[in-house]
Coordinates of C-alpha atoms in Angstrom, one line a residue:
Chain A
X127 CA -31.3 15.3 -5.0
X128 CA -29.6 15.0 -1.6
X129 CA -31.7 17.6 0.2
X130 CA -31.3 18.1 4.0
X131 CA -33.8 20.1 5.9
X132 CA -33.1 21.7 9.3
X133 CA -35.7 23.1 11.6
X134 CA -36.1 25.6 13.1
X135 CA -33.9 28.1 11.2
X136 CA -33.9 30.6 14.1
X137 CA -34.7 30.3 17.8
X138 CA -34.5 32.7 20.7
X139 CA -35.0 31.5 24.2
X140 CA -34.3 32.2 27.8
X141 CA -31.3 30.9 29.7
X142 CA -31.9 27.5 31.3
X143 CA -34.4 26.2 28.7
X144 CA -33.7 23.2 26.4
X145 CA -33.9 23.6 22.7
X146 CA -34.4 20.8 20.1
X147 CA -33.1 21.1 16.5
X148 CA -34.3 18.7 13.9
X149 CA -32.4 17.5 10.8
X150 CA -34.1 15.6 8.1
X151 CA -32.9 14.0 4.9
X152 CA -35.7 14.5 2.4
X153 CA -34.8 12.4 -0.5
X154 CA -32.3 9.9 0.7
X155 CA -31.5 7.6 3.6
X156 CA -29.0 9.2 5.9
X157 CA -27.0 6.4 7.4
X158 CA -24.7 9.0 9.0
X159 CA -25.5 12.5 10.2
X160 CA -23.1 15.1 11.5
X161 CA -23.6 18.1 13.8
X162 CA -21.4 21.2 13.5
X163 CA -21.1 24.5 15.2
X164 CA -20.0 27.6 13.4
X165 CA -18.9 30.9 15.0
X166 CA -18.9 34.2 12.9
X167 CA -16.2 34.2 10.3
X168 CA -14.9 30.9 11.4
X169 CA -15.0 27.4 9.9
X170 CA -17.3 24.6 10.8
X171 CA -16.4 22.7 14.0
X172 CA -17.6 19.1 14.2
X173 CA -19.4 18.4 17.4
X174 CA -20.6 14.8 16.9
X175 CA -21.2 12.1 14.4
X176 CA -24.3 9.9 14.6
X177 CA -25.2 6.6 12.9
X178 CA -28.7 5.5 12.7
X179 CA -29.7 3.4 15.6
X180 CA -26.5 3.8 17.6
X181 CA -25.1 6.3 20.1
X182 CA -23.4 9.4 18.7
X183 CA -19.7 9.9 18.8
X184 CA -18.7 13.2 20.3
X185 CA -15.6 15.2 19.5
X186 CA -13.2 16.0 22.2
X187 CA -14.4 18.9 24.4
X188 CA -18.1 18.5 23.4
X189 CA -20.2 17.7 26.5
X190 CA -22.5 14.8 25.6
X191 CA -24.8 15.5 28.5
X192 CA -25.2 19.1 27.2
X193 CA -25.7 18.3 23.6
X194 CA -28.0 15.3 23.3
X195 CA -28.1 13.7 19.8
X196 CA -30.7 11.1 18.7
X197 CA -30.6 9.4 15.3
X198 CA -33.6 7.2 15.6
X199 CA -34.4 6.8 11.9
X200 CA -32.7 6.9 8.5
X201 CA -34.2 10.3 7.8
X202 CA -34.1 12.2 11.1
X203 CA -31.6 13.2 13.7
X204 CA -32.2 15.7 16.5
X205 CA -29.8 17.8 18.6
X206 CA -31.1 19.0 22.0
X207 CA -29.2 21.7 23.7
X208 CA -30.1 21.1 27.4
X209 CA -30.2 23.9 29.9
X210 CA -28.9 26.4 27.3
X211 CA -26.9 29.4 28.4
X212 CA -25.7 32.5 26.5
X213 CA -22.4 30.9 25.7
X214 CA -24.3 28.2 23.7
X215 CA -25.5 30.9 21.3
X216 CA -24.2 30.0 17.9
X217 CA -25.0 28.7 14.4
X218 CA -25.7 25.0 14.4
X219 CA -25.6 23.0 11.1
X220 CA -26.3 19.4 10.4
X221 CA -25.2 17.4 7.4
X222 CA -25.8 13.9 6.2
X223 CA -24.4 11.2 3.9
X224 CA -26.1 8.1 2.5
X225 CA -25.2 4.5 2.3
X226 CA -23.4 4.7 -1.1
X227 CA -19.9 5.9 -1.3
X228 CA -18.8 5.5 2.3
X229 CA -17.1 8.3 4.3
X230 CA -15.5 9.7 1.2
X231 CA -18.7 11.1 -0.4
X232 CA -19.6 14.8 0.1
X233 CA -21.7 15.7 3.0
X234 CA -25.0 17.5 2.3
X235 CA -25.8 20.3 4.7
X236 CA -29.0 21.8 6.1
X237 CA -29.5 25.5 6.2
X238 CA -28.5 25.8 9.8
X239 CA -30.2 27.0 13.0
X240 CA -29.3 30.3 14.6
X241 CA -29.6 29.8 18.3
X242 CA -29.7 32.9 20.6
X243 CA -29.9 32.4 24.3
X244 CA -30.9 35.5 26.4
Chain B
X1015 CA -2.2 17.1 12.7
X1016 CA -4.2 17.6 9.6
X1017 CA -4.5 21.2 8.5
X1018 CA -6.4 23.1 5.8
X1019 CA -5.5 26.7 5.0
X1020 CA -7.4 28.9 2.7
X1021 CA -6.2 32.1 1.2
X1022 CA -7.0 34.9 0.8
X1023 CA -9.4 35.4 3.7
X1024 CA -11.4 37.9 1.6
X1025 CA -11.4 38.8 -2.1
X1026 CA -13.1 41.8 -3.7
X1027 CA -13.6 41.6 -7.4
X1028 CA -15.1 43.7 -10.1
X1029 CA -17.7 41.9 -12.2
X1030 CA -15.9 40.1 -15.0
X1031 CA -12.5 40.1 -13.1
X1032 CA -11.3 36.5 -13.0
X1033 CA -9.4 35.2 -10.0
X1034 CA -8.4 32.1 -8.0
X1035 CA -8.8 30.9 -4.4
X1036 CA -6.3 28.7 -2.8
X1037 CA -6.7 25.8 -0.4
X1038 CA -3.5 24.2 0.9
X1039 CA -3.6 21.1 3.0
X1040 CA -1.4 18.8 5.0
X1041 CA -3.1 15.5 5.5
X1042 CA -2.0 11.9 5.6
X1043 CA -3.9 9.7 3.2
X1044 CA -6.1 12.2 1.3
X1045 CA -9.4 10.5 0.5
X1046 CA -11.0 13.5 -1.2
X1047 CA -11.2 17.3 -1.3
X1048 CA -14.5 19.1 -1.4
X1049 CA -15.5 22.6 -2.3
X1050 CA -18.6 24.2 -0.9
X1051 CA -20.3 27.6 -1.3
X1052 CA -21.9 29.2 1.8
X1053 CA -24.2 32.2 1.7
X1054 CA -24.7 34.3 4.8
X1055 CA -27.0 32.6 7.3
X1056 CA -27.2 29.4 5.2
X1057 CA -25.5 26.0 5.3
X1058 CA -22.8 25.0 2.9
X1059 CA -23.8 24.0 -0.6
X1060 CA -21.8 21.3 -2.3
X1061 CA -19.9 22.3 -5.4
X1062 CA -17.1 19.7 -6.3
X1063 CA -15.3 16.7 -5.2
X1064 CA -11.7 16.0 -6.3
X1065 CA -10.0 12.7 -5.5
X1066 CA -6.6 12.7 -7.1
X1067 CA -3.9 15.1 -8.2
X1068 CA -4.4 16.4 -11.7
X1069 CA -8.2 16.1 -11.5
X1070 CA -10.3 19.1 -12.6
X1071 CA -14.0 19.8 -12.3
X1072 CA -16.1 22.6 -13.8
X1073 CA -19.5 24.1 -13.1
X1074 CA -20.6 27.3 -14.9
X1075 CA -18.0 30.0 -14.0
X1076 CA -16.2 27.8 -11.4
X1077 CA -13.3 25.4 -12.0
X1078 CA -11.6 23.4 -9.3
X1079 CA -8.2 21.8 -9.7
X1080 CA -6.1 19.6 -7.4
X1081 CA -2.4 19.0 -6.8
X1082 CA -0.7 16.9 -4.1
X1083 CA -0.5 19.9 -1.7
X1084 CA -3.3 22.3 -2.7
X1085 CA -6.4 23.0 -4.6
X1086 CA -7.5 26.0 -6.5
X1087 CA -10.9 27.3 -7.2
X1088 CA -10.9 29.5 -10.3
X1089 CA -13.7 32.0 -10.9
X1090 CA -14.0 33.1 -14.5
X1091 CA -15.7 36.4 -15.3
X1092 CA -17.6 36.4 -12.0
X1093 CA -21.0 38.0 -11.5
X1094 CA -22.4 39.5 -8.4
X1095 CA -24.4 36.3 -7.7
X1096 CA -21.1 34.5 -7.2
X1097 CA -20.6 36.5 -4.0
X1098 CA -20.3 34.0 -1.1
X1099 CA -17.9 32.3 1.2
X1100 CA -16.2 29.4 -0.4
X1101 CA -15.1 26.6 1.9
X1102 CA -12.8 23.7 1.1
X1103 CA -12.7 20.5 3.2
X1104 CA -10.3 17.7 3.1
X1105 CA -11.3 14.1 3.9
X1106 CA -8.5 12.1 5.6
X1107 CA -9.1 8.5 6.7
X1108 CA -10.4 9.5 10.1
X1109 CA -12.0 12.9 9.7
X1110 CA -13.1 15.8 7.5
X1111 CA -11.3 19.0 8.1
X1112 CA -12.6 22.4 6.9
X1113 CA -10.7 25.5 6.1
X1114 CA -11.9 28.9 7.4
X1115 CA -13.1 30.0 4.0
X1116 CA -12.6 32.8 1.5
X1117 CA -15.3 35.4 1.3
X1118 CA -15.7 36.6 -2.2
X1119 CA -17.5 39.9 -3.0
X1120 CA -18.2 40.7 -6.6
X1121 CA -19.2 44.3 -7.4
X1122 CA -21.3 45.2 -10.4

């Protein structure tokens, strides 16, 4: 149980284009989803937290107009990197928790998306 | 400021050579400590949750323990398939903080 699917797993695109990443909870209702960024040999850095049906809460230093997050249903959240540039190249990972257990339950992660901007 | 420090950064073991990984933390109001395993190019895979000092959890060759200041992940008689980066994360009232991880390599 508690499976999170992330798509695509790898994307390469030209500078200036927008890229959408999907995160789906396959066997539970994800009341809260999280988006992280991870640089090589570094830990996960939280970018934003989204609750179904409401606006995402962004961490300090994360541009909300650059990284658009939509959590329109209990099983799907999307992250759109708008007008992507080479410095946006990174490994993006989503995670989700369900309604039982509150914020103290473990997050379940997708397999990440490797984004490379040329 | 909440901090989570993992040591060592890297650990190379011979198959069957048991060892321990450390996760030390300074948080106010610990709500839970989580251990994850992360394989290259993949997202973290949940292993354990520990909520209070003295608590222990086991899964196959892995055993996690918790004190008031740190947690240990013991790997008993590791196999090559245990090679991965192990992350700990600490849940405080307002946020979840991750350590940088310990990369374990087990040689046959």
